[in-house]
PDB file of C-alpha atoms in Angstrom:
ATOM      1  CA  MET A   1      38.833  11.013  14.527  1.00  0.00           C
ATOM      2  CA  GLU A   2      38.830   7.758  12.200  1.00  0.00           C
ATOM      3  CA  LYS A   3      36.711   8.281   8.940  1.00  0.00           C
ATOM      4  CA  GLU A   4      34.211   5.541   9.811  1.00  0.00           C
ATOM      5  CA  THR A   5      33.136   7.557  13.418  1.00  0.00           C
ATOM      6  CA  TRP A   6      32.544  11.071  11.429  1.00  0.00           C
ATOM      7  CA  LEU A   7      30.632   9.679   8.782  1.00  0.00           C
ATOM      8  CA  LEU A   8      28.879   7.651  12.010  1.00  0.00           C
ATOM      9  CA  TRP A   9      28.025  11.250  12.654  1.00  0.00           C
ATOM     10  CA  LEU A  10      26.587  12.944   9.865  1.00  0.00           C
ATOM     11  CA  LEU A  11      24.314   9.838   9.556  1.00  0.00           C
ATOM     12  CA  ALA A  12      22.912   9.689  13.197  1.00  0.00           C
ATOM     13  CA  ASP A  13      22.086  13.037  12.950  1.00  0.00           C
ATOM     14  CA  SER A  14      18.134  13.229  13.680  1.00  0.00           C
ATOM     15  CA  GLN A  15      18.754  16.136  11.054  1.00  0.00           C
ATOM     16  CA  LEU A  16      19.324  14.570   8.565  1.00  0.00           C
ATOM     17  CA  PRO A  17      17.075  15.288   5.398  1.00  0.00           C
ATOM     18  CA  THR A  18      15.658  11.540   4.369  1.00  0.00           C
ATOM     19  CA  GLY A  19      11.480  13.122   5.480  1.00  0.00           C
ATOM     20  CA  GLY A  20      12.535  10.271   8.421  1.00  0.00           C
ATOM     21  CA  PHE A  21      10.455  13.095  10.547  1.00  0.00           C
ATOM     22  CA  VAL A  22       6.909  12.866   9.198  1.00  0.00           C
ATOM     23  CA  ALA A  23       6.747   9.367   9.667  1.00  0.00           C
ATOM     24  CA  SER A  24       5.685   8.105  13.006  1.00  0.00           C
ATOM     25  CA  ALA A  25       6.210   3.984  12.317  1.00  0.00           C
ATOM     26  CA  GLY A  26       1.934   4.186  13.180  1.00  0.00           C
ATOM     27  CA  LEU A  27       2.651   5.645  16.105  1.00  0.00           C
ATOM     28  CA  GLU A  28      -0.075   7.618  15.537  1.00  0.00           C
ATOM     29  CA  ALA A  29      -2.997   5.618  14.158  1.00  0.00           C
ATOM     30  CA  ALA A  30      -1.882   3.423  17.498  1.00  0.00           C
ATOM     31  CA  LEU A  31      -3.165   6.471  19.845  1.00  0.00           C
ATOM     32  CA  GLN A  32      -5.889   7.007  18.077  1.00  0.00           C
ATOM     33  CA  ALA A  33      -7.319   3.919  18.565  1.00  0.00           C
ATOM     34  CA  GLY A  34      -6.991   3.286  22.192  1.00  0.00           C
ATOM     35  CA  LEU A  35      -3.356   0.719  22.131  1.00  0.00           C
ATOM     36  CA  VAL A  36      -0.345   3.876  23.130  1.00  0.00           C
ATOM     37  CA  SER A  37      -2.464   5.506  25.216  1.00  0.00           C
ATOM     38  CA  GLU A  38      -2.460   9.426  24.891  1.00  0.00           C
ATOM     39  CA  GLY A  39      -0.543  12.431  28.034  1.00  0.00           C
ATOM     40  CA  ALA A  40       3.288  11.926  29.547  1.00  0.00           C
ATOM     41  CA  ALA A  41       2.181  10.162  32.881  1.00  0.00           C
ATOM     42  CA  GLU A  42       4.318   7.084  33.716  1.00  0.00           C
ATOM     43  CA  GLY A  43       1.413   4.188  32.956  1.00  0.00           C
ATOM     44  CA  ALA A  44       0.894   6.373  29.409  1.00  0.00           C
ATOM     45  CA  SER A  45       5.146   5.828  29.073  1.00  0.00           C
ATOM     46  CA  ASP A  46       4.630   2.053  29.522  1.00  0.00           C
ATOM     47  CA  SER A  47       1.982   1.553  26.348  1.00  0.00           C
ATOM     48  CA  LEU A  48       4.215   3.535  24.198  1.00  0.00           C
ATOM     49  CA  THR A  49       7.501   1.755  25.207  1.00  0.00           C
ATOM     50  CA  ALA A  50       6.063  -1.288  24.802  1.00  0.00           C
ATOM     51  CA  PHE A  51       4.942  -0.232  21.276  1.00  0.00           C
ATOM     52  CA  ILE A  52       8.216   0.722  20.616  1.00  0.00           C
ATOM     53  CA  LYS A  53       9.369  -2.245  21.558  1.00  0.00           C
ATOM     54  CA  ASP A  54       7.082  -4.887  19.581  1.00  0.00           C
ATOM     55  CA  SER A  55       7.622  -2.327  16.764  1.00  0.00           C
ATOM     56  CA  ALA A  56      12.079  -2.526  16.816  1.00  0.00           C
ATOM     57  CA  LEU A  57      10.736  -6.184  17.026  1.00  0.00           C
ATOM     58  CA  ASN A  58       9.086  -6.240  13.594  1.00  0.00           C
ATOM     59  CA  GLN A  59      12.475  -3.929  11.961  1.00  0.00           C
ATOM     60  CA  ALA A  60      15.271  -6.864  13.350  1.00  0.00           C
ATOM     61  CA  ARG A  61      13.396  -9.243  12.234  1.00  0.00           C
ATOM     62  CA  LEU A  62      12.013  -7.675   8.952  1.00  0.00           C
ATOM     63  CA  ALA A  63      13.925  -4.748   7.839  1.00  0.00           C
ATOM     64  CA  LEU A  64      17.223  -5.582   9.465  1.00  0.00           C
ATOM     65  CA  PRO A  65      17.936  -9.279   7.267  1.00  0.00           C
ATOM     66  CA  PHE A  66      17.110  -7.264   4.084  1.00  0.00           C
ATOM     67  CA  CYS A  67      19.499  -4.350   5.123  1.00  0.00           C
ATOM     68  CA  SER A  68      22.329  -6.516   5.891  1.00  0.00           C
ATOM     69  CA  ARG A  69      22.172  -8.859   2.682  1.00  0.00           C
ATOM     70  CA  VAL A  70      22.067  -5.904   0.254  1.00  0.00           C
ATOM     71  CA  TYR A  71      25.254  -4.310   2.806  1.00  0.00           C
ATOM     72  CA  GLU A  72      26.913  -7.479   1.902  1.00  0.00           C
ATOM     73  CA  GLU A  73      26.253  -8.052  -1.756  1.00  0.00           C
ATOM     74  CA  THR A  74      27.047  -4.308  -2.412  1.00  0.00           C
ATOM     75  CA  ALA A  75      30.849  -5.151  -0.761  1.00  0.00           C
ATOM     76  CA  ALA A  76      31.380  -8.824  -1.778  1.00  0.00           C
ATOM     77  CA  ARG A  77      30.286  -7.520  -5.611  1.00  0.00           C
ATOM     78  CA  LEU A  78      31.725  -4.603  -5.649  1.00  0.00           C
ATOM     79  CA  ALA A  79      35.655  -6.327  -3.833  1.00  0.00           C
ATOM     80  CA  GLN A  80      35.248  -8.806  -6.976  1.00  0.00           C
ATOM     81  CA  GLU A  81      34.780  -6.275  -9.645  1.00  0.00           C
ATOM     82  CA  SER A  82      37.643  -3.852 -11.187  1.00  0.00           C
ATOM     83  CA  GLY A  83      37.324  -0.527  -9.855  1.00  0.00           C
ATOM     84  CA  GLY A  84      34.087   1.587 -11.573  1.00  0.00           C
ATOM     85  CA  SER A  85      33.657  -0.792 -14.144  1.00  0.00           C
ATOM     86  CA  THR A  86      30.174  -0.990 -15.579  1.00  0.00           C
ATOM     87  CA  ALA A  87      30.185  -5.155 -15.053  1.00  0.00           C
ATOM     88  CA  ALA A  88      31.043  -3.794 -10.737  1.00  0.00           C
ATOM     89  CA  ILE A  89      27.314  -1.053 -11.430  1.00  0.00           C
ATOM     90  CA  GLN A  90      25.366  -3.748 -12.536  1.00  0.00           C
ATOM     91  CA  SER A  91      26.370  -6.641 -10.646  1.00  0.00           C
ATOM     92  CA  VAL A  92      25.443  -4.446  -7.636  1.00  0.00           C
ATOM     93  CA  LEU A  93      22.438  -2.832  -9.097  1.00  0.00           C
ATOM     94  CA  ALA A  94      20.946  -6.611 -10.301  1.00  0.00           C
ATOM     95  CA  GLU A  95      21.140  -7.744  -6.816  1.00  0.00           C
ATOM     96  CA  PHE A  96      19.519  -4.617  -5.484  1.00  0.00           C
ATOM     97  CA  LEU A  97      16.985  -5.027  -7.381  1.00  0.00           C
ATOM     98  CA  GLY A  98      16.042  -8.471  -6.834  1.00  0.00           C
ATOM     99  CA  LEU A  99      16.138  -7.442  -2.996  1.00  0.00           C
ATOM    100  CA  ASP A 100      13.943  -4.251  -3.144  1.00  0.00           C
ATOM    101  CA  ASN A 101      11.538  -6.103  -5.372  1.00  0.00           C
ATOM    102  CA  TYR A 102      11.222  -8.734  -2.680  1.00  0.00           C
ATOM    103  CA  LEU A 103      11.185  -6.063  -0.273  1.00  0.00           C
ATOM    104  CA  HIS A 104       8.791  -4.515  -2.164  1.00  0.00           C
ATOM    105  CA  ALA A 105       6.329  -7.245  -2.648  1.00  0.00           C
ATOM    106  CA  MET A 106       6.451  -8.414   1.868  1.00  0.00           C
ATOM    107  CA  LEU A 107       5.102  -4.498   2.106  1.00  0.00           C
ATOM    108  CA  SER A 108       2.325  -4.046  -0.561  1.00  0.00           C
ATOM    109  CA  ALA A 109      -0.212  -5.200   2.217  1.00  0.00           C
ATOM    110  CA  ASN A 110       0.483  -2.277   3.792  1.00  0.00           C
ATOM    111  CA  LYS A 111       0.298   0.914   1.294  1.00  0.00           C
ATOM    112  CA  VAL A 112       1.181   3.471   4.532  1.00  0.00           C
ATOM    113  CA  ALA A 113       3.831   0.854   5.443  1.00  0.00           C
ATOM    114  CA  MET A 114       5.384   0.784   1.328  1.00  0.00           C
ATOM    115  CA  ARG A 115       4.755   4.047   0.724  1.00  0.00           C
ATOM    116  CA  ALA A 116       6.916   5.377   4.120  1.00  0.00           C
ATOM    117  CA  SER A 117       9.520   3.072   3.246  1.00  0.00           C
ATOM    118  CA  VAL A 118       9.786   4.537  -0.769  1.00  0.00           C
ATOM    119  CA  ALA A 119       9.554   8.271   0.993  1.00  0.00           C
ATOM    120  CA  GLN A 120      12.416   7.587   3.331  1.00  0.00           C
ATOM    121  CA  GLY A 121      14.664   5.498   1.021  1.00  0.00           C
ATOM    122  CA  GLY A 122      14.201   7.757  -2.234  1.00  0.00           C
ATOM    123  CA  GLY A 123      15.329  10.403   0.180  1.00  0.00           C
ATOM    124  CA  LEU A 124      18.442   8.783   1.154  1.00  0.00           C
ATOM    125  CA  LEU A 125      19.179   8.421  -2.127  1.00  0.00           C
ATOM    126  CA  SER A 126      19.424  11.443  -2.343  1.00  0.00           C
ATOM    127  CA  LEU A 127      20.638  12.873  -0.045  1.00  0.00           C
ATOM    128  CA  PHE A 128      23.282  10.172  -1.495  1.00  0.00           C
ATOM    129  CA  THR A 129      23.657  11.379  -4.758  1.00  0.00           C
ATOM    130  CA  ARG A 130      23.817  15.472  -4.403  1.00  0.00           C
ATOM    131  CA  GLY A 131      25.324  15.063  -1.396  1.00  0.00           C
ATOM    132  CA  TYR A 132      28.049  12.379   0.492  1.00  0.00           C
ATOM    133  CA  ALA A 133      28.484  10.947  -2.963  1.00  0.00           C
ATOM    134  CA  LEU A 134      30.532  14.072  -4.056  1.00  0.00           C
ATOM    135  CA  ALA A 135      32.731  14.499  -1.102  1.00  0.00           C
ATOM    136  CA  GLU A 136      36.443  14.145  -2.078  1.00  0.00           C
ATOM    137  CA  CYS A 137      37.033  10.813   0.591  1.00  0.00           C
ATOM    138  CA  MET A 138      34.604   9.501  -2.950  1.00  0.00           C
ATOM    139  CA  ALA A 139      36.716  10.411  -5.521  1.00  0.00           C
ATOM    140  CA  ASP A 140      37.811   6.919  -6.088  1.00  0.00           C
ATOM    141  CA  GLN A 141      36.923   4.028  -7.349  1.00  0.00           C
ATOM    142  CA  ARG A 142      34.762   2.266  -5.544  1.00  0.00           C
ATOM    143  CA  GLY A 143      33.441   6.055  -4.555  1.00  0.00           C
ATOM    144  CA  GLN A 144      31.880   6.513  -7.784  1.00  0.00           C
ATOM    145  CA  ALA A 145      31.022   2.604  -9.305  1.00  0.00           C
ATOM    146  CA  CYS A 146      28.964   3.449  -5.681  1.00  0.00           C
ATOM    147  CA  LEU A 147      27.580   6.587  -7.579  1.00  0.00           C
ATOM    148  CA  GLY A 148      26.424   4.613 -10.756  1.00  0.00           C
ATOM    149  CA  VAL A 149      24.376   2.702  -9.075  1.00  0.00           C
ATOM    150  CA  ALA A 150      22.171   5.124  -7.417  1.00  0.00           C
ATOM    151  CA  LYS A 151      22.269   7.232  -9.703  1.00  0.00           C
ATOM    152  CA  GLN A 152      21.006   4.470 -11.672  1.00  0.00           C
ATOM    153  CA  LEU A 153      18.575   3.288  -9.165  1.00  0.00           C
ATOM    154  CA  GLN A 154      17.070   7.209  -9.578  1.00  0.00           C
ATOM    155  CA  ARG A 155      16.859   7.129 -12.777  1.00  0.00           C
ATOM    156  CA  LEU A 156      14.801   3.623 -12.400  1.00  0.00           C
ATOM    157  CA  ALA A 157      12.887   4.669  -9.291  1.00  0.00           C
ATOM    158  CA  ARG A 158      11.546   8.126 -11.808  1.00  0.00           C
ATOM    159  CA  LEU A 159      10.561   5.178 -14.221  1.00  0.00           C
ATOM    160  CA  GLY A 160       8.317   3.195 -12.484  1.00  0.00           C
ATOM    161  CA  GLU A 161      10.765   0.373 -12.521  1.00  0.00           C
ATOM    162  CA  ALA A 162      12.305   0.106  -9.057  1.00  0.00           C
ATOM    163  CA  LYS A 163      11.486   1.949  -5.996  1.00  0.00           C
ATOM    164  CA  ALA A 164      14.515   1.976  -3.503  1.00  0.00           C
ATOM    165  CA  HIS A 165      13.080   0.971  -0.101  1.00  0.00           C
ATOM    166  CA  TRP A 166      14.572   2.259   2.884  1.00  0.00           C
ATOM    167  CA  ALA A 167      16.051  -0.777   4.012  1.00  0.00           C
ATOM    168  CA  THR A 168      17.510  -1.332   1.098  1.00  0.00           C
ATOM    169  CA  VAL A 169      18.961   2.333   0.338  1.00  0.00           C
ATOM    170  CA  PHE A 170      20.292   1.659   4.558  1.00  0.00           C
ATOM    171  CA  GLY A 171      22.658  -1.588   3.298  1.00  0.00           C
ATOM    172  CA  LEU A 172      23.606   0.150  -0.532  1.00  0.00           C
ATOM    173  CA  VAL A 173      24.770   3.624   0.906  1.00  0.00           C
ATOM    174  CA  CYS A 174      26.866   2.151   4.272  1.00  0.00           C
ATOM    175  CA  ALA A 175      28.649   0.072   2.287  1.00  0.00           C
ATOM    176  CA  ALA A 176      29.470   2.319  -0.751  1.00  0.00           C
ATOM    177  CA  LEU A 177      30.722   5.048   2.560  1.00  0.00           C
ATOM    178  CA  GLY A 178      32.680   1.998   4.073  1.00  0.00           C
ATOM    179  CA  ILE A 179      30.518   1.815   6.967  1.00  0.00           C
ATOM    180  CA  SER A 180      31.314  -2.147   9.055  1.00  0.00           C
ATOM    181  CA  LEU A 181      28.711  -4.131   8.943  1.00  0.00           C
ATOM    182  CA  ALA A 182      27.948  -3.864  12.643  1.00  0.00           C
ATOM    183  CA  HIS A 183      27.759  -0.158  12.971  1.00  0.00           C
ATOM    184  CA  MET A 184      25.613  -0.011   9.670  1.00  0.00           C
ATOM    185  CA  GLN A 185      22.665  -2.771  11.388  1.00  0.00           C
ATOM    186  CA  GLN A 186      22.866  -0.650  15.097  1.00  0.00           C
ATOM    187  CA  LEU A 187      23.230   2.897  13.030  1.00  0.00           C
ATOM    188  CA  TYR A 188      19.356   0.949  11.777  1.00  0.00           C
ATOM    189  CA  MET A 189      17.982  -0.113  14.541  1.00  0.00           C
ATOM    190  CA  PHE A 190      19.101   2.816  16.729  1.00  0.00           C
ATOM    191  CA  GLN A 191      17.768   5.610  14.223  1.00  0.00           C
ATOM    192  CA  PHE A 192      14.571   4.150  13.927  1.00  0.00           C
ATOM    193  CA  VAL A 193      14.082   3.540  17.960  1.00  0.00           C
ATOM    194  CA  ARG A 194      14.763   7.602  17.425  1.00  0.00           C
ATOM    195  CA  GLN A 195      11.710   8.442  14.831  1.00  0.00           C
ATOM    196  CA  VAL A 196       9.733   6.881  16.961  1.00  0.00           C
ATOM    197  CA  PHE A 197      10.734   8.743  19.656  1.00  0.00           C
ATOM    198  CA  SER A 198      10.815  11.302  18.187  1.00  0.00           C
ATOM    199  CA  ALA A 199       6.966  11.313  17.046  1.00  0.00           C
ATOM    200  CA  ALA A 200       5.609  10.067  20.155  1.00  0.00           C
ATOM    201  CA  ILE A 201       7.318  14.288  21.121  1.00  0.00           C
ATOM    202  CA  ARG A 202       5.791  16.104  18.728  1.00  0.00           C
ATOM    203  CA  LEU A 203       2.278  13.273  19.447  1.00  0.00           C
ATOM    204  CA  ASN A 204       2.359  15.070  23.190  1.00  0.00           C
ATOM    205  CA  LEU A 205       2.295  11.586  24.299  1.00  0.00           C
ATOM    206  CA  VAL A 206       5.756  12.613  26.487  1.00  0.00           C
ATOM    207  CA  GLY A 207       7.530  15.904  26.702  1.00  0.00           C
ATOM    208  CA  PRO A 208      11.375  16.003  25.587  1.00  0.00           C
ATOM    209  CA  LEU A 209      12.930  15.213  28.541  1.00  0.00           C
ATOM    210  CA  ARG A 210      11.287  12.011  29.577  1.00  0.00           C
ATOM    211  CA  ALA A 211      11.648  11.103  26.079  1.00  0.00           C
ATOM    212  CA  GLN A 212      15.620  10.831  26.147  1.00  0.00           C
ATOM    213  CA  MET A 213      15.468   8.836  29.715  1.00  0.00           C
ATOM    214  CA  LEU A 214      13.091   6.321  27.833  1.00  0.00           C
ATOM    215  CA  GLU A 215      15.452   6.323  24.850  1.00  0.00           C
ATOM    216  CA  CYS A 216      18.373   5.761  27.349  1.00  0.00           C
ATOM    217  CA  ASP A 217      16.700   2.583  29.069  1.00  0.00           C
ATOM    218  CA  MET A 218      15.891   1.086  25.574  1.00  0.00           C
ATOM    219  CA  HIS A 219      19.680   0.534  24.963  1.00  0.00           C
ATOM    220  CA  PRO A 220      19.035  -3.274  26.657  1.00  0.00           C
ATOM    221  CA  PHE A 221      16.705  -4.315  24.889  1.00  0.00           C
ATOM    222  CA  VAL A 222      18.270  -3.059  21.493  1.00  0.00           C
ATOM    223  CA  SER A 223      21.453  -4.137  21.396  1.00  0.00           C
ATOM    224  CA  GLY A 224      19.243  -8.149  22.537  1.00  0.00           C
ATOM    225  CA  LEU A 225      17.598  -7.350  19.468  1.00  0.00           C
ATOM    226  CA  LEU A 226      20.624  -6.746  17.733  1.00  0.00           C
ATOM    227  CA  LYS A 227      22.748 -10.176  19.375  1.00  0.00           C
ATOM    228  CA  GLU A 228      19.519 -12.652  18.591  1.00  0.00           C
ATOM    229  CA  HIS A 229      19.702 -10.834  15.289  1.00  0.00           C
ATOM    230  CA  ALA A 230      21.770  -9.845  13.538  1.00  0.00           C
ATOM    231  CA  HIS A 231      22.986 -12.560  11.412  1.00  0.00           C
ATOM    232  CA  LEU A 232      19.762 -12.767  10.022  1.00  0.00           C
ATOM    233  CA  ARG A 233      20.194 -12.304   5.992  1.00  0.00           C
ATOM    234  CA  VAL A 234      17.159 -12.360   3.834  1.00  0.00           C
ATOM    235  CA  ALA A 235      17.371 -15.711   1.723  1.00  0.00           C
ATOM    236  CA  PHE A 236      16.173 -16.272  -1.178  1.00  0.00           C
ATOM    237  CA  GLY A 237      14.747 -20.028  -2.530  1.00  0.00           C
ATOM    238  CA  SER A 238      15.542 -21.716   0.172  1.00  0.00           C
ATOM    239  CA  LEU A 239      13.873 -23.713   2.857  1.00  0.00           C
ATOM    240  CA  ASP A 240      14.050 -20.435   5.501  1.00  0.00           C
ATOM    241  CA  ASP A 241      12.621 -18.360   3.902  1.00  0.00           C
ATOM    242  CA  LEU A 242      10.186 -20.902   3.079  1.00  0.00           C
ATOM    243  CA  PHE A 243       9.009 -21.187   6.821  1.00  0.00           C
ATOM    244  CA  GLY A 244       9.944 -17.704   8.071  1.00  0.00           C
ATOM    245  CA  GLU A 245      12.802 -18.090   9.109  1.00  0.00           C
ATOM    246  CA  SER A 246      14.543 -15.178   7.114  1.00  0.00           C
ATOM    247  CA  ALA A 247      12.651 -11.897   6.695  1.00  0.00           C
ATOM    248  CA  VAL A 248       9.031 -12.025   8.750  1.00  0.00           C
ATOM    249  CA  TYR A 249       6.208 -10.198  10.586  1.00  0.00           C
ATOM    250  CA  THR A 250       6.675 -10.349  13.467  1.00  0.00           C
ATOM    251  CA  GLU A 251       3.232  -7.873  15.193  1.00  0.00           C
ATOM    252  CA  PRO A 252       0.474  -8.507  12.668  1.00  0.00           C
ATOM    253  CA  ILE A 253      -0.804  -6.191  15.342  1.00  0.00           C
ATOM    254  CA  LEU A 254       0.844  -2.888  14.694  1.00  0.00           C
ATOM    255  CA  GLU A 255       0.950  -3.601  11.108  1.00  0.00           C
ATOM    256  CA  LEU A 256      -3.021  -3.000  10.707  1.00  0.00           C
ATOM    257  CA  TYR A 257      -2.965   0.324  13.154  1.00  0.00           C
ATOM    258  CA  GLN A 258      -0.268   1.765  10.726  1.00  0.00           C
ATOM    259  CA  GLY A 259      -2.697   0.458   7.833  1.00  0.00           C
ATOM    260  CA  MET A 260      -4.741   2.463   9.585  1.00  0.00           C
ATOM    261  CA  HIS A 261      -3.055   5.945   9.095  1.00  0.00           C
ATOM    262  CA  ASP A 262      -4.759   7.429   5.426  1.00  0.00           C
ATOM    263  CA  ARG A 263      -8.601   6.962   7.325  1.00  0.00           C
ATOM    264  CA  LEU A 264      -7.593   9.052  10.901  1.00  0.00           C
ATOM    265  CA  TYR A 265     -10.043  12.095  10.110  1.00  0.00           C
ATOM    266  CA  SER A 266      -6.869  14.026  11.312  1.00  0.00           C
ATOM    267  CA  ARG A 267      -3.285  12.800  11.795  1.00  0.00           C
ATOM    268  CA  ILE A 268       0.013  14.751  10.724  1.00  0.00           C
ATOM    269  CA  PHE A 269       2.460  12.790   9.997  1.00  0.00           C
ATOM    270  CA  ASN A 270       2.789  10.590   6.993  1.00  0.00           C
ATOM    271  CA  SER A 271       2.737   7.420   8.536  1.00  0.00           C
TER     272      SER A 271
END
């Protein structure tokens, strides 16, 4: 078995300790507001799958361009600089902070989404520094350089000088582990869709067996999203950014529902 395949299975584990189980991506608020129907009937699953498809499109157009850009910049800068040198660490860190701050600015209007993104990003960063980075396969210069970047990010986050969002940290960690770009993008979208279906089960919108069927049927849609949008990269100071072509919200109504989460009288998720 190839090393990348093994690592992909580790990262795809539903028990990955990053805090994803406390987030519903706005599903809980949408349920209480009536956007998604309650119950496990056929009609209810239609509104659920529509919600998940809209949310997945939003991820593909907003978060994935950041994730892919961080991945490519990290891989390129580690290849240019020698091994685990200070120059390599500082180069990767500077690029990461610029992209992460840009993503934070785009999420700043939605406090709930921003909080969830930072919490899950911090969880993945801790998993990398205290887990994957200590494995024997990460003992080479590239692995140690990535560990140095991650530790500095954690220090800056504790000082309030960095946010470390989920999408940007995900790109950094996958580049550090040697996951291919295409597999990283597929894994990112799979984890998001699975997270929302998991939340739907706990909200009693669908049962676990029907959720598996619906999630299986999402494959053509998610594959289509990747085929259409996987090439996008967030761009600084370009006409693409000026006209909203590199990273953009596609579902502002869903963002409004997600922003309502803190106002719910009773809730079981943090977002």
